[in-house]
Amino acid sequence: MIPNDSIVALATPSGAGAIAILRISGQDAIKIGNSVFRSIKNKDLTAQKTHTLHLGHIVDGEKTLDQVLVSIFKGPNSYTGENTIEISCHGSTYIQQQIIQLLLRKGCRMADAGEFTLRAFLNGKLDLSQAEAVADLISSDNEASHQIAMQQMRGGFSNEIAKLREELLNFASLIELELDFAEEDVEFADRTQFHELVNRIEFVLKRLIDSFAVGNVIKNGIPVAIVGEPNVGKSTLLNALLNEERAIVSEIAGTTRDTIEDELVIGGIGFRFIDTAGIRETKDYVESIGIQKTFEKIEQAQVVIFLFDGLKFKVSGFDYITEIEKVKNKYPLKPILVVVNKIDLLAENEMVSINNQLETLNLKLLKISAKNKEGIEDLKNQLLSFVNTGALRNNETIVTNTRHYDSLLKALEEIQKVKFGLETNLSSDLMALDIREALYQFGLITGQVTNDELLGNIFANFCIGK
């Protein structure tokens, strides 16, 4: 059942500011707004056209609370599909609360988290995947995550799913029709065309599923662990990357006892850098805990920067190689970037020697001076190359939502069952079961199949006022 009561919430961030916007949506939204609004030109808001602005005052009886600008959006031509007004008032928290309390007394109730977008979904203004993209758009903090959220909110992902679902539904109808004429042993669905459709659906599903690996790290940021022995310049490197004194730097080995994290956007992609405690044998209890955390962070990281001191390599180069090999063998699937620090203090022949000794590792080697910020841009470009941004450049659909990913996996499993059934001449009634389940999973993504628990879980993560 679609609610029709009027809800109110602050649509701008809480706290004081120049302007605040209060949003009201519901069947009586304009009527309630009109009851507290006094136009400077004596306008009746209920008689005004949709998508118009009106200057006046919010009044509580004879008491004037603020001069405001009221926007009117009449349903169904509004974000929620309902009558909606937005009150732009001054950003004083006192004024905001006074107006909200007045509206509550006039018949509104406080909106739940995401209730405006929930109503937009229930009124057919957005499908479920588009509604979820609204939350992603609000939380996007870099160009890539913003681009993906915009593409999904405009319906790129849902259109692709809807098209597959419609084609599969057409064939499903023919398969179901065959069941009604089972005794006549007739086939209404062309098995060759059906096989081609199933192959195409399988291909698209696999592409969408594969895109989640990229989409998930773009949405949440790519964790990069900076590891190495104590005093090789890990904290100096973090400061150079962030261009600020984020980590404490000293000549004393073991200064970093705990992990330090900060984020940086490179080429529109968010990276989360983790400065870890130096890896070494130690009897210091606190430092040993930090070293244990270092290995935990390596486990969580998508990329590992193994940093070593070029000056020390002249003396203990093979020890470094052993340590790098340990990390490489323990985490064979993680990209490991070997970085030589303090190259400003090395002679050319010494760099050649380091290159020769590291060739056997078959790892990317970069040379930097963290203190002088030399080679930092090359390091950033190399990190960016680990991310497959081709799909972004080509404006392809990228899956970032775990719920969508789960449904796509289940839909693929059912489609592969249908494919197997076609290849083994499985009876129509058994194939129909698999087709129905695939259609069900498609419907879960776009919201054609929903329940209160699903909607509650999704919209509970939204901010109030959206």
JSON list of N, CA, C and O in Angstrom, two decimals, residues 71-126:
[
{"chain": "A", "resi": 71, "resn": "SER", "atom": "N", "xyz": [8.94, 26.47, -3.17]},
{"chain": "A", "resi": 71, "resn": "SER", "atom": "CA", "xyz": [8.86, 25.84, -4.51]},
{"chain": "A", "resi": 71, "resn": "SER", "atom": "C", "xyz": [7.71, 24.85, -4.49]},
{"chain": "A", "resi": 71, "resn": "SER", "atom": "O", "xyz": [7.58, 24.06, -3.55]},
{"chain": "A", "resi": 72, "resn": "ILE", "atom": "N", "xyz": [6.92, 24.86, -5.55]},
{"chain": "A", "resi": 72, "resn": "ILE", "atom": "CA", "xyz": [5.76, 23.96, -5.65]},
{"chain": "A", "resi": 72, "resn": "ILE", "atom": "C", "xyz": [5.99, 22.96, -6.78]},
{"chain": "A", "resi": 72, "resn": "ILE", "atom": "O", "xyz": [6.35, 23.32, -7.90]},
{"chain": "A", "resi": 73, "resn": "PHE", "atom": "N", "xyz": [5.77, 21.67, -6.46]},
{"chain": "A", "resi": 73, "resn": "PHE", "atom": "CA", "xyz": [5.85, 20.60, -7.46]},
{"chain": "A", "resi": 73, "resn": "PHE", "atom": "C", "xyz": [4.62, 19.73, -7.28]},
{"chain": "A", "resi": 73, "resn": "PHE", "atom": "O", "xyz": [4.48, 19.04, -6.27]},
{"chain": "A", "resi": 74, "resn": "LYS", "atom": "N", "xyz": [3.72, 19.78, -8.26]},
{"chain": "A", "resi": 74, "resn": "LYS", "atom": "CA", "xyz": [2.49, 19.02, -8.14]},
{"chain": "A", "resi": 74, "resn": "LYS", "atom": "C", "xyz": [2.67, 17.63, -8.74]},
{"chain": "A", "resi": 74, "resn": "LYS", "atom": "O", "xyz": [3.25, 17.47, -9.81]},
{"chain": "A", "resi": 75, "resn": "GLY", "atom": "N", "xyz": [2.14, 16.61, -8.02]},
{"chain": "A", "resi": 75, "resn": "GLY", "atom": "CA", "xyz": [2.19, 15.25, -8.52]},
{"chain": "A", "resi": 75, "resn": "GLY", "atom": "C", "xyz": [1.31, 15.10, -9.75]},
{"chain": "A", "resi": 75, "resn": "GLY", "atom": "O", "xyz": [0.34, 15.82, -9.91]},
{"chain": "A", "resi": 76, "resn": "PRO", "atom": "N", "xyz": [1.68, 14.20, -10.67]},
{"chain": "A", "resi": 76, "resn": "PRO", "atom": "CA", "xyz": [2.80, 13.25, -10.57]},
{"chain": "A", "resi": 76, "resn": "PRO", "atom": "C", "xyz": [4.13, 13.81, -11.05]},
{"chain": "A", "resi": 76, "resn": "PRO", "atom": "O", "xyz": [5.11, 13.07, -11.13]},
{"chain": "A", "resi": 77, "resn": "ASN", "atom": "N", "xyz": [4.17, 15.12, -11.36]},
{"chain": "A", "resi": 77, "resn": "ASN", "atom": "CA", "xyz": [5.39, 15.70, -11.92]},
{"chain": "A", "resi": 77, "resn": "ASN", "atom": "C", "xyz": [6.31, 16.24, -10.83]},
{"chain": "A", "resi": 77, "resn": "ASN", "atom": "O", "xyz": [6.66, 17.42, -10.82]},
{"chain": "A", "resi": 78, "resn": "SER", "atom": "N", "xyz": [6.66, 15.37, -9.92]},
{"chain": "A", "resi": 78, "resn": "SER", "atom": "CA", "xyz": [7.59, 15.73, -8.85]},
{"chain": "A", "resi": 78, "resn": "SER", "atom": "C", "xyz": [8.53, 14.56, -8.61]},
{"chain": "A", "resi": 78, "resn": "SER", "atom": "O", "xyz": [8.33, 13.46, -9.16]},
{"chain": "A", "resi": 79, "resn": "TYR", "atom": "N", "xyz": [9.53, 14.76, -7.78]},
{"chain": "A", "resi": 79, "resn": "TYR", "atom": "CA", "xyz": [10.50, 13.69, -7.50]},
{"chain": "A", "resi": 79, "resn": "TYR", "atom": "C", "xyz": [9.81, 12.46, -6.91]},
{"chain": "A", "resi": 79, "resn": "TYR", "atom": "O", "xyz": [10.08, 11.32, -7.31]},
{"chain": "A", "resi": 80, "resn": "THR", "atom": "N", "xyz": [8.89, 12.68, -5.98]},
{"chain": "A", "resi": 80, "resn": "THR", "atom": "CA", "xyz": [8.22, 11.56, -5.33]},
{"chain": "A", "resi": 80, "resn": "THR", "atom": "C", "xyz": [6.99, 11.08, -6.09]},
{"chain": "A", "resi": 80, "resn": "THR", "atom": "O", "xyz": [6.45, 10.01, -5.79]},
{"chain": "A", "resi": 81, "resn": "GLY", "atom": "N", "xyz": [6.54, 11.87, -7.07]},
{"chain": "A", "resi": 81, "resn": "GLY", "atom": "CA", "xyz": [5.29, 11.56, -7.75]},
{"chain": "A", "resi": 81, "resn": "GLY", "atom": "C", "xyz": [4.08, 12.09, -7.00]},
{"chain": "A", "resi": 81, "resn": "GLY", "atom": "O", "xyz": [2.94, 11.91, -7.44]},
{"chain": "A", "resi": 82, "resn": "GLU", "atom": "N", "xyz": [4.31, 12.74, -5.85]},
{"chain": "A", "resi": 82, "resn": "GLU", "atom": "CA", "xyz": [3.23, 13.30, -5.03]},
{"chain": "A", "resi": 82, "resn": "GLU", "atom": "C", "xyz": [3.33, 14.83, -5.04]},
{"chain": "A", "resi": 82, "resn": "GLU", "atom": "O", "xyz": [4.32, 15.39, -5.52]},
{"chain": "A", "resi": 83, "resn": "ASN", "atom": "N", "xyz": [2.32, 15.48, -4.47]},
{"chain": "A", "resi": 83, "resn": "ASN", "atom": "CA", "xyz": [2.44, 16.92, -4.24]},
{"chain": "A", "resi": 83, "resn": "ASN", "atom": "C", "xyz": [3.62, 17.17, -3.30]},
{"chain": "A", "resi": 83, "resn": "ASN", "atom": "O", "xyz": [3.74, 16.53, -2.25]},
{"chain": "A", "resi": 84, "resn": "THR", "atom": "N", "xyz": [4.48, 18.08, -3.69]},
{"chain": "A", "resi": 84, "resn": "THR", "atom": "CA", "xyz": [5.69, 18.36, -2.92]},
{"chain": "A", "resi": 84, "resn": "THR", "atom": "C", "xyz": [5.94, 19.85, -2.88]},
{"chain": "A", "resi": 84, "resn": "THR", "atom": "O", "xyz": [5.75, 20.55, -3.88]},
{"chain": "A", "resi": 85, "resn": "ILE", "atom": "N", "xyz": [6.34, 20.35, -1.70]},
{"chain": "A", "resi": 85, "resn": "ILE", "atom": "CA", "xyz": [6.83, 21.73, -1.63]},
{"chain": "A", "resi": 85, "resn": "ILE", "atom": "C", "xyz": [8.19, 21.72, -0.93]},
{"chain": "A", "resi": 85, "resn": "ILE", "atom": "O", "xyz": [8.46, 20.85, -0.09]},
{"chain": "A", "resi": 86, "resn": "GLU", "atom": "N", "xyz": [9.02, 22.66, -1.30]},
{"chain": "A", "resi": 86, "resn": "GLU", "atom": "CA", "xyz": [10.31, 22.85, -0.65]},
{"chain": "A", "resi": 86, "resn": "GLU", "atom": "C", "xyz": [10.38, 24.27, -0.14]},
{"chain": "A", "resi": 86, "resn": "GLU", "atom": "O", "xyz": [10.14, 25.22, -0.89]},
{"chain": "A", "resi": 87, "resn": "ILE", "atom": "N", "xyz": [10.70, 24.40, 1.13]},
{"chain": "A", "resi": 87, "resn": "ILE", "atom": "CA", "xyz": [10.78, 25.72, 1.78]},
{"chain": "A", "resi": 87, "resn": "ILE", "atom": "C", "xyz": [12.26, 26.06, 1.96]},
{"chain": "A", "resi": 87, "resn": "ILE", "atom": "O", "xyz": [12.97, 25.39, 2.72]},
{"chain": "A", "resi": 88, "resn": "SER", "atom": "N", "xyz": [12.71, 27.09, 1.27]},
{"chain": "A", "resi": 88, "resn": "SER", "atom": "CA", "xyz": [14.08, 27.58, 1.42]},
{"chain": "A", "resi": 88, "resn": "SER", "atom": "C", "xyz": [14.08, 28.69, 2.46]},
{"chain": "A", "resi": 88, "resn": "SER", "atom": "O", "xyz": [13.57, 29.79, 2.21]},
{"chain": "A", "resi": 89, "resn": "CYS", "atom": "N", "xyz": [14.63, 28.38, 3.63]},
{"chain": "A", "resi": 89, "resn": "CYS", "atom": "CA", "xyz": [14.65, 29.35, 4.72]},
{"chain": "A", "resi": 89, "resn": "CYS", "atom": "C", "xyz": [16.09, 29.70, 5.06]},
{"chain": "A", "resi": 89, "resn": "CYS", "atom": "O", "xyz": [17.03, 29.12, 4.50]},
{"chain": "A", "resi": 90, "resn": "HIS", "atom": "N", "xyz": [16.28, 30.63, 5.97]},
{"chain": "A", "resi": 90, "resn": "HIS", "atom": "CA", "xyz": [17.63, 30.92, 6.44]},
{"chain": "A", "resi": 90, "resn": "HIS", "atom": "C", "xyz": [18.15, 29.74, 7.27]},
{"chain": "A", "resi": 90, "resn": "HIS", "atom": "O", "xyz": [17.36, 29.01, 7.89]},
{"chain": "A", "resi": 91, "resn": "GLY", "atom": "N", "xyz": [19.48, 29.57, 7.26]},
{"chain": "A", "resi": 91, "resn": "GLY", "atom": "CA", "xyz": [20.05, 28.34, 7.78]},
{"chain": "A", "resi": 91, "resn": "GLY", "atom": "C", "xyz": [20.24, 28.24, 9.27]},
{"chain": "A", "resi": 91, "resn": "GLY", "atom": "O", "xyz": [20.92, 27.32, 9.74]},
{"chain": "A", "resi": 92, "resn": "SER", "atom": "N", "xyz": [19.65, 29.11, 10.04]},
{"chain": "A", "resi": 92, "resn": "SER", "atom": "CA", "xyz": [19.72, 29.02, 11.50]},
{"chain": "A", "resi": 92, "resn": "SER", "atom": "C", "xyz": [19.07, 27.71, 11.97]},
{"chain": "A", "resi": 92, "resn": "SER", "atom": "O", "xyz": [17.95, 27.38, 11.55]},
{"chain": "A", "resi": 93, "resn": "THR", "atom": "N", "xyz": [19.76, 26.97, 12.83]},
{"chain": "A", "resi": 93, "resn": "THR", "atom": "CA", "xyz": [19.17, 25.72, 13.34]},
{"chain": "A", "resi": 93, "resn": "THR", "atom": "C", "xyz": [17.90, 26.00, 14.13]},
{"chain": "A", "resi": 93, "resn": "THR", "atom": "O", "xyz": [16.97, 25.18, 14.13]},
{"chain": "A", "resi": 94, "resn": "TYR", "atom": "N", "xyz": [17.83, 27.16, 14.78]},
{"chain": "A", "resi": 94, "resn": "TYR", "atom": "CA", "xyz": [16.62, 27.53, 15.52]},
{"chain": "A", "resi": 94, "resn": "TYR", "atom": "C", "xyz": [15.44, 27.69, 14.56]},
{"chain": "A", "resi": 94, "resn": "TYR", "atom": "O", "xyz": [14.34, 27.18, 14.81]},
{"chain": "A", "resi": 95, "resn": "ILE", "atom": "N", "xyz": [15.67, 28.41, 13.44]},
{"chain": "A", "resi": 95, "resn": "ILE", "atom": "CA", "xyz": [14.60, 28.62, 12.46]},
{"chain": "A", "resi": 95, "resn": "ILE", "atom": "C", "xyz": [14.16, 27.27, 11.87]},
{"chain": "A", "resi": 95, "resn": "ILE", "atom": "O", "xyz": [12.96, 27.01, 11.72]},
{"chain": "A", "resi": 96, "resn": "GLN", "atom": "N", "xyz": [15.13, 26.42, 11.53]},
{"chain": "A", "resi": 96, "resn": "GLN", "atom": "CA", "xyz": [14.80, 25.11, 10.96]},
{"chain": "A", "resi": 96, "resn": "GLN", "atom": "C", "xyz": [13.87, 24.33, 11.89]},
{"chain": "A", "resi": 96, "resn": "GLN", "atom": "O", "xyz": [12.83, 23.81, 11.46]},
{"chain": "A", "resi": 97, "resn": "GLN", "atom": "N", "xyz": [14.24, 24.27, 13.17]},
{"chain": "A", "resi": 97, "resn": "GLN", "atom": "CA", "xyz": [13.46, 23.49, 14.12]},
{"chain": "A", "resi": 97, "resn": "GLN", "atom": "C", "xyz": [12.08, 24.11, 14.38]},
{"chain": "A", "resi": 97, "resn": "GLN", "atom": "O", "xyz": [11.09, 23.39, 14.52]},
{"chain": "A", "resi": 98, "resn": "GLN", "atom": "N", "xyz": [12.03, 25.43, 14.40]},
{"chain": "A", "resi": 98, "resn": "GLN", "atom": "CA", "xyz": [10.74, 26.10, 14.62]},
{"chain": "A", "resi": 98, "resn": "GLN", "atom": "C", "xyz": [9.77, 25.80, 13.47]},
{"chain": "A", "resi": 98, "resn": "GLN", "atom": "O", "xyz": [8.59, 25.52, 13.70]},
{"chain": "A", "resi": 99, "resn": "ILE", "atom": "N", "xyz": [10.26, 25.83, 12.23]},
{"chain": "A", "resi": 99, "resn": "ILE", "atom": "CA", "xyz": [9.39, 25.56, 11.07]},
{"chain": "A", "resi": 99, "resn": "ILE", "atom": "C", "xyz": [8.97, 24.09, 11.05]},
{"chain": "A", "resi": 99, "resn": "ILE", "atom": "O", "xyz": [7.81, 23.77, 10.79]},
{"chain": "A", "resi": 100, "resn": "ILE", "atom": "N", "xyz": [9.91, 23.17, 11.32]},
{"chain": "A", "resi": 100, "resn": "ILE", "atom": "CA", "xyz": [9.59, 21.74, 11.33]},
{"chain": "A", "resi": 100, "resn": "ILE", "atom": "C", "xyz": [8.53, 21.45, 12.39]},
{"chain": "A", "resi": 100, "resn": "ILE", "atom": "O", "xyz": [7.55, 20.75, 12.14]},
{"chain": "A", "resi": 101, "resn": "GLN", "atom": "N", "xyz": [8.71, 21.99, 13.59]},
{"chain": "A", "resi": 101, "resn": "GLN", "atom": "CA", "xyz": [7.74, 21.75, 14.67]},
{"chain": "A", "resi": 101, "resn": "GLN", "atom": "C", "xyz": [6.36, 22.32, 14.30]},
{"chain": "A", "resi": 101, "resn": "GLN", "atom": "O", "xyz": [5.33, 21.71, 14.60]},
{"chain": "A", "resi": 102, "resn": "LEU", "atom": "N", "xyz": [6.35, 23.45, 13.63]},
{"chain": "A", "resi": 102, "resn": "LEU", "atom": "CA", "xyz": [5.08, 24.04, 13.19]},
{"chain": "A", "resi": 102, "resn": "LEU", "atom": "C", "xyz": [4.39, 23.13, 12.19]},
{"chain": "A", "resi": 102, "resn": "LEU", "atom": "O", "xyz": [3.18, 22.89, 12.28]},
{"chain": "A", "resi": 103, "resn": "LEU", "atom": "N", "xyz": [5.16, 22.59, 11.23]},
{"chain": "A", "resi": 103, "resn": "LEU", "atom": "CA", "xyz": [4.59, 21.70, 10.21]},
{"chain": "A", "resi": 103, "resn": "LEU", "atom": "C", "xyz": [4.10, 20.39, 10.82]},
{"chain": "A", "resi": 103, "resn": "LEU", "atom": "O", "xyz": [3.09, 19.84, 10.38]},
{"chain": "A", "resi": 104, "resn": "LEU", "atom": "N", "xyz": [4.78, 19.91, 11.84]},
{"chain": "A", "resi": 104, "resn": "LEU", "atom": "CA", "xyz": [4.32, 18.69, 12.54]},
{"chain": "A", "resi": 104, "resn": "LEU", "atom": "C", "xyz": [2.98, 18.95, 13.22]},
{"chain": "A", "resi": 104, "resn": "LEU", "atom": "O", "xyz": [2.09, 18.08, 13.20]},
{"chain": "A", "resi": 105, "resn": "ARG", "atom": "N", "xyz": [2.84, 20.13, 13.78]},
{"chain": "A", "resi": 105, "resn": "ARG", "atom": "CA", "xyz": [1.56, 20.46, 14.43]},
{"chain": "A", "resi": 105, "resn": "ARG", "atom": "C", "xyz": [0.44, 20.61, 13.41]},
{"chain": "A", "resi": 105, "resn": "ARG", "atom": "O", "xyz": [-0.74, 20.41, 13.73]},
{"chain": "A", "resi": 106, "resn": "LYS", "atom": "N", "xyz": [0.81, 20.96, 12.17]},
{"chain": "A", "resi": 106, "resn": "LYS", "atom": "CA", "xyz": [-0.20, 21.15, 11.12]},
{"chain": "A", "resi": 106, "resn": "LYS", "atom": "C", "xyz": [-0.58, 19.86, 10.40]},
{"chain": "A", "resi": 106, "resn": "LYS", "atom": "O", "xyz": [-1.42, 19.87, 9.50]},
{"chain": "A", "resi": 107, "resn": "GLY", "atom": "N", "xyz": [0.02, 18.73, 10.80]},
{"chain": "A", "resi": 107, "resn": "GLY", "atom": "CA", "xyz": [-0.41, 17.46, 10.21]},
{"chain": "A", "resi": 107, "resn": "GLY", "atom": "C", "xyz": [0.67, 16.64, 9.53]},
{"chain": "A", "resi": 107, "resn": "GLY", "atom": "O", "xyz": [0.38, 15.53, 9.05]},
{"chain": "A", "resi": 108, "resn": "CYS", "atom": "N", "xyz": [1.89, 17.15, 9.43]},
{"chain": "A", "resi": 108, "resn": "CYS", "atom": "CA", "xyz": [2.98, 16.36, 8.85]},
{"chain": "A", "resi": 108, "resn": "CYS", "atom": "C", "xyz": [3.52, 15.39, 9.90]},
{"chain": "A", "resi": 108, "resn": "CYS", "atom": "O", "xyz": [3.27, 15.54, 11.10]},
{"chain": "A", "resi": 109, "resn": "ARG", "atom": "N", "xyz": [4.28, 14.44, 9.46]},
{"chain": "A", "resi": 109, "resn": "ARG", "atom": "CA", "xyz": [5.09, 13.61, 10.36]},
{"chain": "A", "resi": 109, "resn": "ARG", "atom": "C", "xyz": [6.51, 13.61, 9.83]},
{"chain": "A", "resi": 109, "resn": "ARG", "atom": "O", "xyz": [6.75, 13.87, 8.64]},
{"chain": "A", "resi": 110, "resn": "MET", "atom": "N", "xyz": [7.47, 13.31, 10.70]},
{"chain": "A", "resi": 110, "resn": "MET", "atom": "CA", "xyz": [8.87, 13.26, 10.27]},
{"chain": "A", "resi": 110, "resn": "MET", "atom": "C", "xyz": [9.09, 12.10, 9.32]},
{"chain": "A", "resi": 110, "resn": "MET", "atom": "O", "xyz": [8.62, 10.97, 9.56]},
{"chain": "A", "resi": 111, "resn": "ALA", "atom": "N", "xyz": [9.79, 12.36, 8.24]},
{"chain": "A", "resi": 111, "resn": "ALA", "atom": "CA", "xyz": [10.07, 11.32, 7.25]},
{"chain": "A", "resi": 111, "resn": "ALA", "atom": "C", "xyz": [11.07, 10.31, 7.80]},
{"chain": "A", "resi": 111, "resn": "ALA", "atom": "O", "xyz": [11.96, 10.65, 8.57]},
{"chain": "A", "resi": 112, "resn": "ASP", "atom": "N", "xyz": [10.90, 9.06, 7.40]},
{"chain": "A", "resi": 112, "resn": "ASP", "atom": "CA", "xyz": [11.89, 8.02, 7.72]},
{"chain": "A", "resi": 112, "resn": "ASP", "atom": "C", "xyz": [13.08, 8.16, 6.78]},
{"chain": "A", "resi": 112, "resn": "ASP", "atom": "O", "xyz": [13.02, 8.87, 5.77]},
{"chain": "A", "resi": 113, "resn": "ALA", "atom": "N", "xyz": [14.15, 7.47, 7.10]},
{"chain": "A", "resi": 113, "resn": "ALA", "atom": "CA", "xyz": [15.34, 7.49, 6.24]},
{"chain": "A", "resi": 113, "resn": "ALA", "atom": "C", "xyz": [14.97, 7.00, 4.83]},
{"chain": "A", "resi": 113, "resn": "ALA", "atom": "O", "xyz": [14.38, 5.94, 4.66]},
{"chain": "A", "resi": 114, "resn": "GLY", "atom": "N", "xyz": [15.28, 7.83, 3.83]},
{"chain": "A", "resi": 114, "resn": "GLY", "atom": "CA", "xyz": [15.05, 7.46, 2.44]},
{"chain": "A", "resi": 114, "resn": "GLY", "atom": "C", "xyz": [13.60, 7.43, 2.01]},
{"chain": "A", "resi": 114, "resn": "GLY", "atom": "O", "xyz": [13.28, 6.94, 0.93]},
{"chain": "A", "resi": 115, "resn": "GLU", "atom": "N", "xyz": [12.69, 7.98, 2.83]},
{"chain": "A", "resi": 115, "resn": "GLU", "atom": "CA", "xyz": [11.27, 7.82, 2.51]},
{"chain": "A", "resi": 115, "resn": "GLU", "atom": "C", "xyz": [10.84, 8.60, 1.28]},
{"chain": "A", "resi": 115, "resn": "GLU", "atom": "O", "xyz": [9.93, 8.18, 0.55]},
{"chain": "A", "resi": 116, "resn": "PHE", "atom": "N", "xyz": [11.47, 9.73, 0.99]},
{"chain": "A", "resi": 116, "resn": "PHE", "atom": "CA", "xyz": [11.13, 10.47, -0.23]},
{"chain": "A", "resi": 116, "resn": "PHE", "atom": "C", "xyz": [11.46, 9.63, -1.47]},
{"chain": "A", "resi": 116, "resn": "PHE", "atom": "O", "xyz": [10.67, 9.54, -2.41]},
{"chain": "A", "resi": 117, "resn": "THR", "atom": "N", "xyz": [12.64, 8.99, -1.46]},
{"chain": "A", "resi": 117, "resn": "THR", "atom": "CA", "xyz": [13.04, 8.15, -2.59]},
{"chain": "A", "resi": 117, "resn": "THR", "atom": "C", "xyz": [12.21, 6.87, -2.62]},
{"chain": "A", "resi": 117, "resn": "THR", "atom": "O", "xyz": [11.88, 6.37, -3.70]},
{"chain": "A", "resi": 118, "resn": "LEU", "atom": "N", "xyz": [11.86, 6.34, -1.45]},
{"chain": "A", "resi": 118, "resn": "LEU", "atom": "CA", "xyz": [10.98, 5.16, -1.40]},
{"chain": "A", "resi": 118, "resn": "LEU", "atom": "C", "xyz": [9.65, 5.48, -2.07]},
{"chain": "A", "resi": 118, "resn": "LEU", "atom": "O", "xyz": [9.12, 4.67, -2.86]},
{"chain": "A", "resi": 119, "resn": "ARG", "atom": "N", "xyz": [9.10, 6.65, -1.78]},
{"chain": "A", "resi": 119, "resn": "ARG", "atom": "CA", "xyz": [7.82, 7.03, -2.41]},
{"chain": "A", "resi": 119, "resn": "ARG", "atom": "C", "xyz": [7.99, 7.22, -3.92]},
{"chain": "A", "resi": 119, "resn": "ARG", "atom": "O", "xyz": [7.09, 6.90, -4.69]},
{"chain": "A", "resi": 120, "resn": "ALA", "atom": "N", "xyz": [9.16, 7.73, -4.33]},
{"chain": "A", "resi": 120, "resn": "ALA", "atom": "CA", "xyz": [9.43, 7.86, -5.77]},
{"chain": "A", "resi": 120, "resn": "ALA", "atom": "C", "xyz": [9.41, 6.48, -6.43]},
{"chain": "A", "resi": 120, "resn": "ALA", "atom": "O", "xyz": [8.87, 6.31, -7.53]},
{"chain": "A", "resi": 121, "resn": "PHE", "atom": "N", "xyz": [9.97, 5.48, -5.76]},
{"chain": "A", "resi": 121, "resn": "PHE", "atom": "CA", "xyz": [9.96, 4.11, -6.28]},
{"chain": "A", "resi": 121, "resn": "PHE", "atom": "C", "xyz": [8.54, 3.55, -6.29]},
{"chain": "A", "resi": 121, "resn": "PHE", "atom": "O", "xyz": [8.08, 2.99, -7.30]},
{"chain": "A", "resi": 122, "resn": "LEU", "atom": "N", "xyz": [7.81, 3.69, -5.18]},
{"chain": "A", "resi": 122, "resn": "LEU", "atom": "CA", "xyz": [6.46, 3.14, -5.09]},
{"chain": "A", "resi": 122, "resn": "LEU", "atom": "C", "xyz": [5.51, 3.79, -6.09]},
{"chain": "A", "resi": 122, "resn": "LEU", "atom": "O", "xyz": [4.56, 3.15, -6.57]},
{"chain": "A", "resi": 123, "resn": "ASN", "atom": "N", "xyz": [5.77, 5.05, -6.44]},
{"chain": "A", "resi": 123, "resn": "ASN", "atom": "CA", "xyz": [4.93, 5.76, -7.41]},
{"chain": "A", "resi": 123, "resn": "ASN", "atom": "C", "xyz": [5.43, 5.63, -8.84]},
{"chain": "A", "resi": 123, "resn": "ASN", "atom": "O", "xyz": [4.93, 6.32, -9.73]},
{"chain": "A", "resi": 124, "resn": "GLY", "atom": "N", "xyz": [6.43, 4.78, -9.06]},
{"chain": "A", "resi": 124, "resn": "GLY", "atom": "CA", "xyz": [6.89, 4.49, -10.41]},
{"chain": "A", "resi": 124, "resn": "GLY", "atom": "C", "xyz": [7.78, 5.55, -11.04]},
{"chain": "A", "resi": 124, "resn": "GLY", "atom": "O", "xyz": [7.98, 5.55, -12.25]},
{"chain": "A", "resi": 125, "resn": "LYS", "atom": "N", "xyz": [8.34, 6.45, -10.22]},
{"chain": "A", "resi": 125, "resn": "LYS", "atom": "CA", "xyz": [9.23, 7.47, -10.76]},
{"chain": "A", "resi": 125, "resn": "LYS", "atom": "C", "xyz": [10.64, 6.92, -10.98]},
{"chain": "A", "resi": 125, "resn": "LYS", "atom": "O", "xyz": [11.38, 7.42, -11.81]},
{"chain": "A", "resi": 126, "resn": "LEU", "atom": "N", "xyz": [11.01, 5.92, -10.20]},
{"chain": "A", "resi": 126, "resn": "LEU", "atom": "CA", "xyz": [12.31, 5.27, -10.30]},
{"chain": "A", "resi": 126, "resn": "LEU", "atom": "C", "xyz": [12.11, 3.79, -10.12]},
{"chain": "A", "resi": 126, "resn": "LEU", "atom": "O", "xyz": [11.19, 3.36, -9.42]}
]
